[in-house]
Short mmCIF file of C-alpha atoms (C1' of nucleotides) in Angstrom, two decimals:
data_model
loop_
_atom_site.label_atom_id
_atom_site.label_comp_id
_atom_site.label_asym_id
_atom_site.label_seq_id
_atom_site.Cartn_x
_atom_site.Cartn_y
_atom_site.Cartn_z
CA MET N 28 52.09 203.80 154.18
CA VAL N 29 48.11 204.43 156.95
CA SER N 30 50.46 203.48 159.54
CA ALA N 31 52.05 206.59 159.33
CA LEU N 32 49.68 208.84 160.51
CA ALA N 33 47.40 205.89 162.71
CA PRO N 34 45.87 207.21 165.82
CA ALA N 35 48.82 205.92 168.04
CA THR N 36 46.32 204.29 170.84
CA ARG N 37 44.98 206.74 172.81
CA ARG N 38 47.03 207.20 175.71
CA ARG N 39 44.90 208.36 179.05
CA LEU N 40 46.41 210.34 181.78
CA SER N 41 44.89 212.07 184.72
CA PRO N 42 43.08 214.58 184.96
CA GLU N 43 45.59 216.93 186.33
CA GLU N 44 48.11 215.79 183.85
CA ARG N 45 45.23 215.94 180.76
CA GLN N 46 44.39 219.81 181.97
CA ARG N 47 47.83 220.66 182.60
CA ARG N 48 48.24 219.64 179.12
CA LEU N 49 45.51 221.50 176.73
CA LEU N 50 47.12 224.67 179.24
CA GLU N 51 50.02 224.53 178.02
CA LEU N 52 48.39 224.52 174.15
CA GLY N 53 46.11 226.89 174.82
CA LEU N 54 48.88 229.39 176.09
CA GLU N 55 50.54 228.87 172.53
CA LEU N 56 47.10 228.71 170.49
CA PHE N 57 46.11 231.92 171.64
CA GLY N 58 49.22 233.55 171.68
CA GLU N 59 49.30 233.30 167.75
CA ALA N 60 45.13 233.79 166.64
CA ALA N 61 42.60 235.60 168.14
CA TYR N 62 39.80 233.64 169.94
CA ASP N 63 37.48 233.37 167.19
CA GLN N 64 39.86 232.19 164.68
CA ILE N 65 40.20 229.45 166.58
CA SER N 66 37.66 225.95 167.05
CA THR N 67 37.69 223.73 169.04
CA ASP N 68 38.19 220.92 166.43
CA GLU N 69 41.10 222.83 165.71
CA ILE N 70 42.40 223.32 169.19
CA ALA N 71 41.53 218.98 170.10
CA GLU N 72 43.64 218.30 167.30
CA ARG N 73 46.19 220.04 167.97
CA GLY N 74 46.49 218.69 171.81
CA GLY N 75 45.05 215.05 169.77
CA VAL N 76 42.11 214.83 172.24
CA SER N 77 38.38 214.64 170.94
CA ARG N 78 35.64 217.60 171.22
CA GLY N 79 34.33 216.44 173.73
CA LEU N 80 36.59 215.80 175.56
CA LEU N 81 38.06 219.51 175.50
CA PHE N 82 34.12 219.91 176.69
CA HIS N 83 34.18 217.32 179.56
CA TYR N 84 37.17 218.98 181.35
CA PHE N 85 35.92 222.99 180.66
CA GLY N 86 32.27 222.76 180.20
CA ASN N 87 32.55 225.09 177.04
CA LYS N 88 35.22 226.94 174.73
CA ARG N 89 34.84 230.04 176.90
CA GLY N 90 35.34 228.18 179.56
CA PHE N 91 38.73 226.68 178.36
CA TYR N 92 39.27 230.67 176.71
CA VAL N 93 38.86 232.39 180.67
CA ALA N 94 40.76 229.07 182.13
CA VAL N 95 44.14 229.65 179.31
CA ILE N 96 44.13 234.02 180.53
CA ARG N 97 43.54 232.84 184.15
CA GLU N 98 46.72 230.56 183.75
CA ALA N 99 48.74 233.69 182.24
CA ALA N 100 47.63 235.93 184.93
CA ASP N 101 48.85 233.26 187.65
CA ARG N 102 52.22 233.17 186.09
CA LEU N 103 52.70 236.93 185.84
CA LEU N 104 51.43 237.66 189.47
CA GLU N 105 53.59 235.21 190.54
CA ARG N 106 56.81 236.84 189.09
CA SER N 107 55.35 240.36 190.44
CA LYS N 108 55.26 238.92 193.80
CA ALA N 109 58.33 237.47 193.64
CA ALA N 110 59.84 241.23 192.88
CA GLY N 111 57.98 242.85 195.00
CA GLN N 112 59.34 240.75 198.48
CA ALA N 113 62.77 240.99 197.43
CA ASP N 114 62.58 245.19 197.29
CA VAL N 115 61.46 244.90 200.71
CA GLY N 116 64.45 243.93 201.55
CA THR N 117 66.15 246.25 199.94
CA ALA N 118 64.25 248.77 200.02
CA GLU N 119 64.17 249.84 195.97
CA ASP N 120 61.45 251.78 194.70
CA PRO N 121 58.59 249.70 193.49
CA GLU N 122 57.58 251.25 190.76
CA ARG N 123 60.75 250.19 188.53
CA ALA N 124 60.81 247.22 191.18
CA GLN N 125 56.94 245.88 189.06
CA LEU N 126 57.72 247.21 185.69
CA ASP N 127 61.05 245.47 185.29
CA VAL N 128 59.50 242.41 186.16
CA PHE N 129 55.93 243.21 183.82
CA LEU N 130 58.35 243.84 180.83
CA ARG N 131 60.58 240.74 181.33
CA PHE N 132 57.14 239.18 181.42
CA VAL N 133 55.88 240.96 178.36
CA GLU N 134 59.10 239.57 176.66
CA ASP N 135 58.99 235.92 177.34
CA ASN N 136 55.15 235.92 176.77
CA ALA N 137 54.40 238.66 173.83
CA GLY N 138 52.12 236.61 171.79
CA LEU N 139 49.80 236.08 175.00
CA PHE N 140 50.40 239.45 175.94
CA THR N 141 49.44 241.05 172.18
CA VAL N 142 46.29 238.76 172.30
CA LEU N 143 45.05 239.19 176.01
CA MET N 144 45.28 243.23 175.14
CA GLN N 145 44.09 243.31 172.44
CA GLY N 146 40.89 241.10 172.48
CA GLY N 147 40.64 239.22 174.75
CA VAL N 148 39.36 241.72 176.96
CA GLY N 149 36.24 241.87 174.84
CA VAL N 150 35.58 238.35 174.73
CA ASP N 151 33.17 237.92 177.47
CA ALA N 152 32.70 239.57 180.89
CA GLU N 153 34.60 237.05 183.13
CA VAL N 154 37.83 237.42 180.60
CA LYS N 155 37.70 241.61 181.12
CA SER N 156 37.02 241.24 184.54
CA LEU N 157 40.28 238.87 185.85
CA VAL N 158 42.58 241.36 183.41
CA ASP N 159 41.04 243.96 185.49
CA GLN N 160 41.47 242.43 189.20
CA THR N 161 44.90 241.28 187.79
CA ARG N 162 45.98 245.16 187.10
CA GLN N 163 44.43 246.39 189.70
CA VAL N 164 46.75 243.61 191.93
CA LEU N 165 49.82 245.12 190.05
CA ALA N 166 48.20 248.18 190.71
CA ARG N 167 48.10 247.86 194.29
CA ARG N 168 52.14 246.44 194.22
CA VAL N 169 53.83 249.10 192.39
CA ALA N 170 51.86 252.09 194.68
CA PRO N 171 51.60 250.80 198.06
CA ARG N 172 50.80 254.21 199.27
CA LEU N 173 47.52 255.16 197.84
CA ASP N 174 45.59 250.93 198.72
CA ALA N 175 44.07 251.61 201.41
CA GLU N 176 42.86 254.89 200.70
CA SER N 177 42.27 255.97 197.33
CA LEU N 178 41.50 252.40 195.60
CA THR N 179 39.53 250.39 197.22
CA GLY N 180 36.12 251.10 197.83
CA SER N 181 34.99 255.28 196.85
CA GLY N 182 38.47 256.69 197.85
CA PRO N 183 37.85 260.13 197.96
CA ASP N 184 40.64 261.25 195.66
CA LEU N 185 40.18 260.80 191.70
CA GLY N 186 42.42 262.26 190.82
CA GLU N 187 45.29 259.79 192.91
CA ARG N 188 42.99 256.91 190.63
CA PHE N 189 42.63 258.46 187.52
CA ALA N 190 46.17 259.11 187.78
CA LEU N 191 47.21 255.11 188.64
CA THR N 192 45.06 254.04 185.44
CA ALA N 193 46.83 256.57 183.08
CA TRP N 194 49.49 255.42 183.77
CA ILE N 195 49.93 252.17 184.07
CA GLY N 196 47.69 252.68 180.06
CA ALA N 197 51.21 254.27 179.67
CA VAL N 198 52.87 250.81 180.51
CA GLU N 199 50.48 248.59 178.41
CA ALA N 200 50.34 250.77 175.65
CA ALA N 201 54.06 250.67 174.71
CA ALA N 202 54.47 246.92 175.73
CA VAL N 203 52.39 246.03 173.09
CA GLU N 204 53.99 248.32 170.73
CA TRP N 205 57.37 247.11 172.23
CA ALA N 206 56.75 243.67 171.89
CA ASP N 207 54.85 243.94 168.18
CA HIS N 208 58.55 245.33 167.48
CA ARG N 209 60.64 242.32 169.53
CA ARG N 210 58.12 239.68 167.21
CA ARG N 211 58.40 241.81 163.48
CA GLY N 212 62.43 241.98 164.58
CA LEU N 213 62.18 245.14 163.74
CA PRO N 214 64.88 247.89 165.69
CA THR N 215 63.23 248.93 169.31
CA LEU N 216 64.52 250.36 172.70
CA GLU N 217 66.43 247.61 174.82
CA ARG N 218 64.35 247.10 178.09
CA ARG N 219 66.34 249.04 180.16
CA GLU N 220 65.56 252.30 178.58
CA LEU N 221 61.66 251.86 177.81
CA ALA N 222 61.19 251.11 181.42
CA GLY N 223 63.72 254.41 182.17
CA LEU N 224 61.66 256.27 179.83
CA LEU N 225 58.12 254.90 181.26
CA LEU N 226 59.45 255.41 184.69
CA GLY N 227 59.70 259.23 183.70
CA MET N 228 55.64 259.53 183.57
CA VAL N 229 55.09 258.33 187.01
CA PRO N 230 52.51 261.34 188.07
CA THR N 231 54.12 263.28 191.15
CA SER N 232 51.14 262.24 192.84
CA ILE N 233 51.38 258.88 192.63
CA ARG N 234 55.44 258.42 192.90
CA SER N 235 56.51 256.46 196.12
CA PRO N 236 59.21 258.57 198.71
CA THR N 237 62.24 257.83 196.84
CA LYS N 238 64.49 256.74 199.47
CA VAL N 239 68.60 256.25 198.89
CA MET R 235 -4.90 240.83 167.58
CA VAL R 236 -2.83 240.05 163.95
CA SER R 237 -2.24 242.97 162.64
CA ALA R 238 -0.72 244.40 166.28
CA LEU R 239 2.49 242.68 165.02
CA ALA R 240 1.77 242.51 161.79
CA PRO R 241 5.15 242.98 159.24
CA ALA R 242 4.01 246.34 157.64
CA THR R 243 4.62 245.99 153.83
CA ARG R 244 7.96 246.45 153.54
CA ARG R 245 9.67 249.15 152.46
CA ARG R 246 11.88 249.92 149.83
CA LEU R 247 14.80 252.46 150.30
CA SER R 248 17.49 253.67 148.02
CA PRO R 249 20.83 251.49 148.66
CA GLU R 250 22.44 254.96 150.56
CA GLU R 251 19.68 255.31 152.82
CA ARG R 252 19.39 251.53 153.75
CA GLN R 253 22.79 251.54 154.88
CA ARG R 254 22.68 254.68 156.57
CA ARG R 255 20.46 253.41 158.65
CA LEU R 256 22.06 249.89 159.45
CA LEU R 257 24.78 251.44 159.75
CA GLU R 258 23.26 253.94 162.84
CA LEU R 259 21.50 251.02 163.80
CA GLY R 260 25.30 249.43 163.73
CA LEU R 261 26.57 252.28 165.84
CA GLU R 262 23.61 251.62 168.22
CA LEU R 263 23.92 247.64 169.21
CA PHE R 264 27.87 247.35 169.11
CA GLY R 265 27.24 249.93 171.89
CA GLU R 266 25.76 247.73 174.08
CA ALA R 267 27.29 244.57 173.40
CA ALA R 268 30.62 242.99 171.81
CA TYR R 269 31.42 241.64 168.42
CA ASP R 270 30.09 238.10 169.33
CA GLN R 271 27.37 238.56 171.82
CA ILE R 272 25.57 240.08 168.41
CA SER R 273 24.22 237.37 165.90
CA THR R 274 23.02 238.96 163.13
CA ASP R 275 19.71 237.74 163.35
CA GLU R 276 18.94 240.06 166.08
CA ILE R 277 21.04 243.12 163.72
CA ALA R 278 18.32 242.08 161.15
CA GLU R 279 15.30 241.86 163.31
CA ARG R 280 16.23 245.23 165.02
CA GLY R 281 16.58 246.79 161.49
CA GLY R 282 13.15 246.41 160.63
CA VAL R 283 14.80 244.05 157.51
CA SER R 284 15.71 240.02 156.69
CA ARG R 285 19.37 239.11 157.48
CA GLY R 286 20.06 237.87 153.52
CA LEU R 287 19.65 241.95 152.93
CA LEU R 288 22.65 242.65 155.67
CA PHE R 289 24.66 240.47 153.69
CA HIS R 290 23.83 241.64 150.19
CA TYR R 291 24.42 245.17 152.04
CA PHE R 292 28.07 244.14 153.48
CA GLY R 293 29.19 240.71 152.92
CA ASN R 294 29.36 239.24 156.02
CA LYS R 295 28.94 239.70 159.91
CA ARG R 296 32.92 241.21 159.95
CA GLY R 297 32.12 243.45 156.85
CA PHE R 298 29.49 244.90 158.42
CA TYR R 299 31.51 245.58 162.10
CA VAL R 300 33.70 247.02 160.42
CA ALA R 301 31.68 249.70 157.88
CA VAL R 302 30.44 250.08 161.17
CA ILE R 303 33.72 251.16 163.58
CA ARG R 304 34.78 253.11 160.28
CA GLU R 305 32.08 255.47 160.88
CA ALA R 306 33.04 256.19 164.16
CA ALA R 307 35.90 256.50 163.63
CA ASP R 308 35.43 259.20 160.67
CA ARG R 309 33.31 261.05 162.99
CA LEU R 310 35.78 261.00 166.05
CA LEU R 311 38.15 262.35 163.24
CA GLU R 312 36.18 264.83 161.40
CA ARG R 313 35.43 266.23 164.71
CA SER R 314 39.11 266.14 165.23
CA LYS R 315 40.25 268.28 162.39
CA ALA R 316 38.00 270.45 162.69
CA ALA R 317 38.94 271.06 166.26
CA GLY R 318 43.06 271.04 164.44
CA GLN R 319 42.12 273.63 162.00
CA ALA R 320 40.72 276.08 164.67
CA ASP R 321 43.86 276.25 166.52
CA VAL R 322 45.93 276.57 163.75
CA GLY R 323 44.13 280.06 164.02
CA THR R 324 44.00 280.61 168.01
CA ALA R 325 47.34 278.89 167.73
CA GLU R 326 46.72 277.21 171.24
CA ASP R 327 48.52 274.28 172.05
CA PRO R 328 47.22 271.30 169.79
CA GLU R 329 47.84 268.76 172.69
CA ARG R 330 45.16 270.86 174.56
CA ALA R 331 42.80 271.24 171.70
CA GLN R 332 42.94 267.79 171.01
CA LEU R 333 42.39 266.21 173.93
CA ASP R 334 39.32 268.49 174.47
CA VAL R 335 37.85 267.10 171.36
CA PHE R 336 38.17 264.12 172.49
CA LEU R 337 37.20 263.96 175.83
CA ARG R 338 33.95 265.13 174.97
CA PHE R 339 33.40 262.11 172.30
CA VAL R 340 34.00 259.82 174.46
CA GLU R 341 31.02 261.89 176.54
CA ASP R 342 28.99 261.06 174.18
CA ASN R 343 30.43 257.97 172.58
CA ALA R 344 30.79 255.90 176.12
CA GLY R 345 29.16 252.82 174.77
CA LEU R 346 30.68 252.28 171.33
CA PHE R 347 33.88 254.31 172.49
CA THR R 348 34.26 251.19 175.23
CA VAL R 349 32.84 248.50 173.45
CA LEU R 350 35.85 249.31 170.90
CA MET R 351 38.91 249.71 173.33
CA GLN R 352 38.29 246.97 174.86
CA GLY R 353 37.74 244.12 172.10
CA GLY R 354 37.10 245.41 169.15
CA VAL R 355 40.57 245.52 167.78
CA GLY R 356 40.56 241.33 168.76
CA VAL R 357 37.96 240.95 166.89
CA ASP R 358 40.13 240.78 163.68
CA ALA R 359 42.69 241.92 161.44
CA GLU R 360 41.48 244.82 159.41
CA VAL R 361 39.35 246.97 163.03
CA LYS R 362 43.18 246.50 164.84
CA SER R 363 44.41 248.29 161.18
CA LEU R 364 41.72 250.81 161.02
CA VAL R 365 41.99 251.76 164.63
CA ASP R 366 45.71 251.76 164.20
CA GLN R 367 45.67 253.96 161.15
CA THR R 368 43.07 255.92 163.23
CA ARG R 369 45.08 256.64 166.73
CA GLN R 370 47.85 257.59 164.54
CA VAL R 371 46.23 260.76 162.68
CA LEU R 372 44.85 261.33 165.69
CA ALA R 373 48.96 261.50 167.27
CA ARG R 374 49.78 263.19 164.62
CA ARG R 375 47.55 266.31 165.72
CA VAL R 376 48.51 265.89 168.85
CA ALA R 377 52.43 266.30 168.21
CA PRO R 378 52.72 267.54 164.31
CA ARG R 379 56.52 268.87 165.31
CA LEU R 380 57.10 264.55 165.64
CA ASP R 381 55.13 263.60 162.70
CA ALA R 382 58.10 264.29 159.51
CA GLU R 383 60.80 262.66 161.71
CA SER R 384 59.51 260.52 164.25
CA LEU R 385 56.74 258.24 163.32
CA THR R 386 57.05 258.11 159.23
CA GLY R 387 59.12 255.36 158.97
CA SER R 388 61.63 254.42 160.73
CA GLY R 389 62.00 258.00 162.04
CA PRO R 390 65.95 257.44 164.25
CA ASP R 391 64.22 259.11 167.57
CA LEU R 392 62.46 255.29 168.66
CA GLY R 393 61.94 257.43 172.19
CA GLU R 394 59.52 259.91 171.39
CA ARG R 395 57.87 257.37 169.42
CA PHE R 396 57.55 255.57 172.69
CA ALA R 397 56.65 258.68 174.79
CA LEU R 398 53.84 259.41 171.78
CA THR R 399 52.02 255.96 172.17
CA ALA R 400 52.77 255.53 176.05
CA TRP R 401 50.88 259.21 176.14
CA ILE R 402 48.31 258.26 173.61
CA GLY R 403 48.34 254.76 175.58
CA ALA R 404 47.68 256.96 179.43
CA VAL R 405 44.59 258.79 177.92
CA GLU R 406 42.52 255.75 176.62
CA ALA R 407 42.99 254.09 179.71
CA ALA R 408 41.59 257.10 181.54
CA ALA R 409 38.93 257.47 179.03
CA VAL R 410 37.85 254.41 179.56
CA GLU R 411 37.69 254.00 182.69
CA TRP R 412 35.72 257.90 183.08
CA ALA R 413 33.67 256.23 180.04
CA ASP R 414 32.27 253.61 182.92
CA HIS R 415 32.38 255.65 185.84
CA ARG R 416 30.09 258.59 183.92
CA ARG R 417 27.61 255.35 182.24
CA ARG R 418 27.21 254.19 185.71
CA GLY R 419 26.62 256.93 187.27
CA LEU R 420 29.58 257.04 189.48
CA PRO R 421 31.23 260.26 191.39
CA THR R 422 33.90 261.14 188.63
CA LEU R 423 36.26 263.60 187.40
CA GLU R 424 34.95 266.41 185.68
CA ARG R 425 36.44 267.09 181.76
CA ARG R 426 38.34 269.24 182.77
CA GLU R 427 40.40 268.14 185.54
CA LEU R 428 41.01 264.89 183.71
CA ALA R 429 42.47 266.83 180.73
CA GLY R 430 44.31 268.45 183.50
CA LEU R 431 45.93 265.83 184.95
CA LEU R 432 46.48 264.37 181.40
CA LEU R 433 48.23 267.29 180.25
CA GLY R 434 50.33 267.26 183.44
CA MET R 435 51.35 263.57 181.95
CA VAL R 436 52.76 264.48 178.27
CA PRO R 437 55.69 263.87 178.10
CA THR R 438 58.67 266.50 177.94
CA SER R 439 60.30 265.28 174.17
CA ILE R 440 57.31 265.63 172.32
CA ARG R 441 55.54 268.55 173.97
CA SER R 442 55.28 271.07 171.32
CA PRO R 443 56.55 274.19 172.78
CA THR R 444 54.68 277.05 174.91
CA LYS R 445 53.39 279.64 173.06
CA VAL R 446 51.62 282.53 174.70
"C1'" DC W 149 -4.77 255.45 135.77
"C1'" DG W 150 -2.55 250.20 134.53
"C1'" DC W 151 1.45 248.09 132.91
"C1'" DG W 152 6.63 246.15 132.22
"C1'" DG W 153 10.87 246.90 134.05
"C1'" DC W 154 14.70 247.27 136.89
"C1'" DT W 155 16.72 246.01 141.44
"C1'" DA W 156 15.88 245.82 146.88
"C1'" DT W 157 13.95 242.64 149.22
"C1'" DT W 158 13.80 238.12 150.93
"C1'" DG W 159 13.06 233.47 152.85
"C1'" DA W 160 14.93 229.28 152.16
"C1'" DC W 161 18.60 226.37 151.87
"C1'" DA W 162 23.58 224.77 152.89
"C1'" DG W 163 27.86 224.17 155.69
"C1'" DA W 164 30.35 225.48 159.90
"C1'" DC W 165 31.05 225.52 164.62
"C1'" DT W 166 29.24 225.20 169.33
"C1'" DG W 167 27.28 221.57 172.79
"C1'" DT W 168 25.26 216.95 174.64
"C1'" DC W 169 25.37 212.44 175.88
"C1'" DA W 170 24.85 207.29 176.10
"C1'" DA W 171 28.45 204.06 174.01
"C1'" DT W 172 33.90 202.39 174.75
"C1'" DA W 173 38.22 201.46 175.69
"C1'" DA W 174 42.41 202.73 178.85
"C1'" DG W 175 44.49 201.28 183.08
"C1'" DT W 176 44.21 199.60 187.88
"C1'" DG W 177 43.58 195.84 191.39
"C1'" DC W 178 42.61 191.20 193.31
"C1'" DG K 191 43.97 187.44 183.58
"C1'" DC K 192 39.13 189.72 184.70
"C1'" DA K 193 35.79 192.74 186.56
"C1'" DC K 194 35.61 197.51 187.17
"C1'" DT K 195 36.29 202.38 187.72
"C1'" DT K 196 37.01 206.05 184.66
"C1'" DA K 197 39.15 209.10 181.48
"C1'" DT K 198 38.13 209.05 176.34
"C1'" DT K 199 35.30 208.83 172.35
"C1'" DG K 200 31.67 209.66 168.42
"C1'" DA K 201 27.54 210.30 166.67
"C1'" DC K 202 24.18 213.37 167.29
"C1'" DA K 203 20.88 218.25 167.68
"C1'" DG K 204 20.73 223.03 167.78
"C1'" DT K 205 22.23 226.91 166.27
"C1'" DC K 206 24.89 230.10 163.66
"C1'" DT K 207 26.04 232.58 159.30
"C1'" DG K 208 26.71 232.72 154.44
"C1'" DT K 209 24.22 231.25 149.10
"C1'" DC K 210 21.19 232.67 145.68
"C1'" DA K 211 17.05 231.82 143.44
"C1'" DA K 212 12.48 233.89 143.40
"C1'" DT K 213 9.54 237.26 144.62
"C1'" DA K 214 7.71 242.08 144.86
"C1'" DG K 215 8.67 247.54 145.83
"C1'" DC K 216 8.66 251.70 142.86
"C1'" DC K 217 9.35 254.15 138.88
"C1'" DG K 218 8.72 255.74 134.16
"C1'" DC K 219 6.49 255.26 130.66
"C1'" DG K 220 2.06 254.71 126.99
#
DNA sequence: CGCGGCTATTGACAGACTGTCAATAAGTGC
DNA sequence: GCACTTATTGACAGTCTGTCAATAGCCGCG
């Protein structure tokens, strides 16, 4: 009876392993609910750990949240990087390749992506800048031609910059709705259809010279 | 000395007037900082009122926040409505007219708009649905042709729906960056330039038949 | 002009949550 | 089997949200 939920003698793991497991849990939790709907009590309990340990490793609740977001961003960038390299080889257009990787990532991490887009940014300035940075890295990989001139510093051509910002906004908005449809089992577009639609919206001012 | 910051004998206002003033204050406060960076203590103090009164009128902190967001959304929709009616008269294209109203609103409420887009949605489900509803009303006014067929219920043409969602996402992303530039005094596009750029991105599938 | 009643407003209180830190105990090497 | 390092805990303090009986403006009426 009592032993059924006995504390199972606490395990002592290496700091790296413990942090890894807590981050994994964080990806799951923050994929289900928003920041202030999850208490540190709940995180600790579902992690089979005391609240004290959570604060020991991540400083405070926001520190944990930021670490989780950073983990997600790293995973996205990792995939994107691989796609970019593959494309340099095949010399395909970067918009299509990056968009494909991005939509696959959204497919696999629908919950986390949704939460991140709809609220994660507002939680604190560090998360905002983290998301902004990630977005910019992706933007550069999508439109390498604009990299040096328009995006670094205050390039003269604001038009191209806004065109890129707008297109990325279009991609993210469509991805959020798409992820939502998928999670709720509603009929929706195939990934290739959505990619085609979004590629059709790439402003001419940022489109890379079509090869082949 | 002491009387310098004396409580100035509390005033007793009508519920409507008190709520009106508190909402006005809320628009200002949430235009400066995010939800959980503002305590009810601070709201009450800057409103010259006790915390108890805030809870009396709005139930809880989220209730107050939702009311503020609703107030902002109402103001935006009010302007948009007026623009729509004016256009029925002149028979101009609705994209241009609605976009113009929208960007003017962003110009006038840069702080609130930014906070709303970057975090307000994540605070709770009611705010999310409120923002979604507002977005949908605007969407219908932008693309009246799609209203009946594609947006109500599960219209068959998902492509048009996603095209509209994507374009609105583009508008909002560009507007956020634009508002940010303006607030920080950075050089940026004129409103007409930005409007032109975004109009150029309207997907052909949702563009209204050009008149004149 | 004063007084009584309605109700807008308050302040003290309870509960929940975040963050701190000295104490505890799981593993490791001798 | 024992001592030592340090991962882990649990109790504590402070802050914040939300509750509610008590208080005091304002209005009308005598």
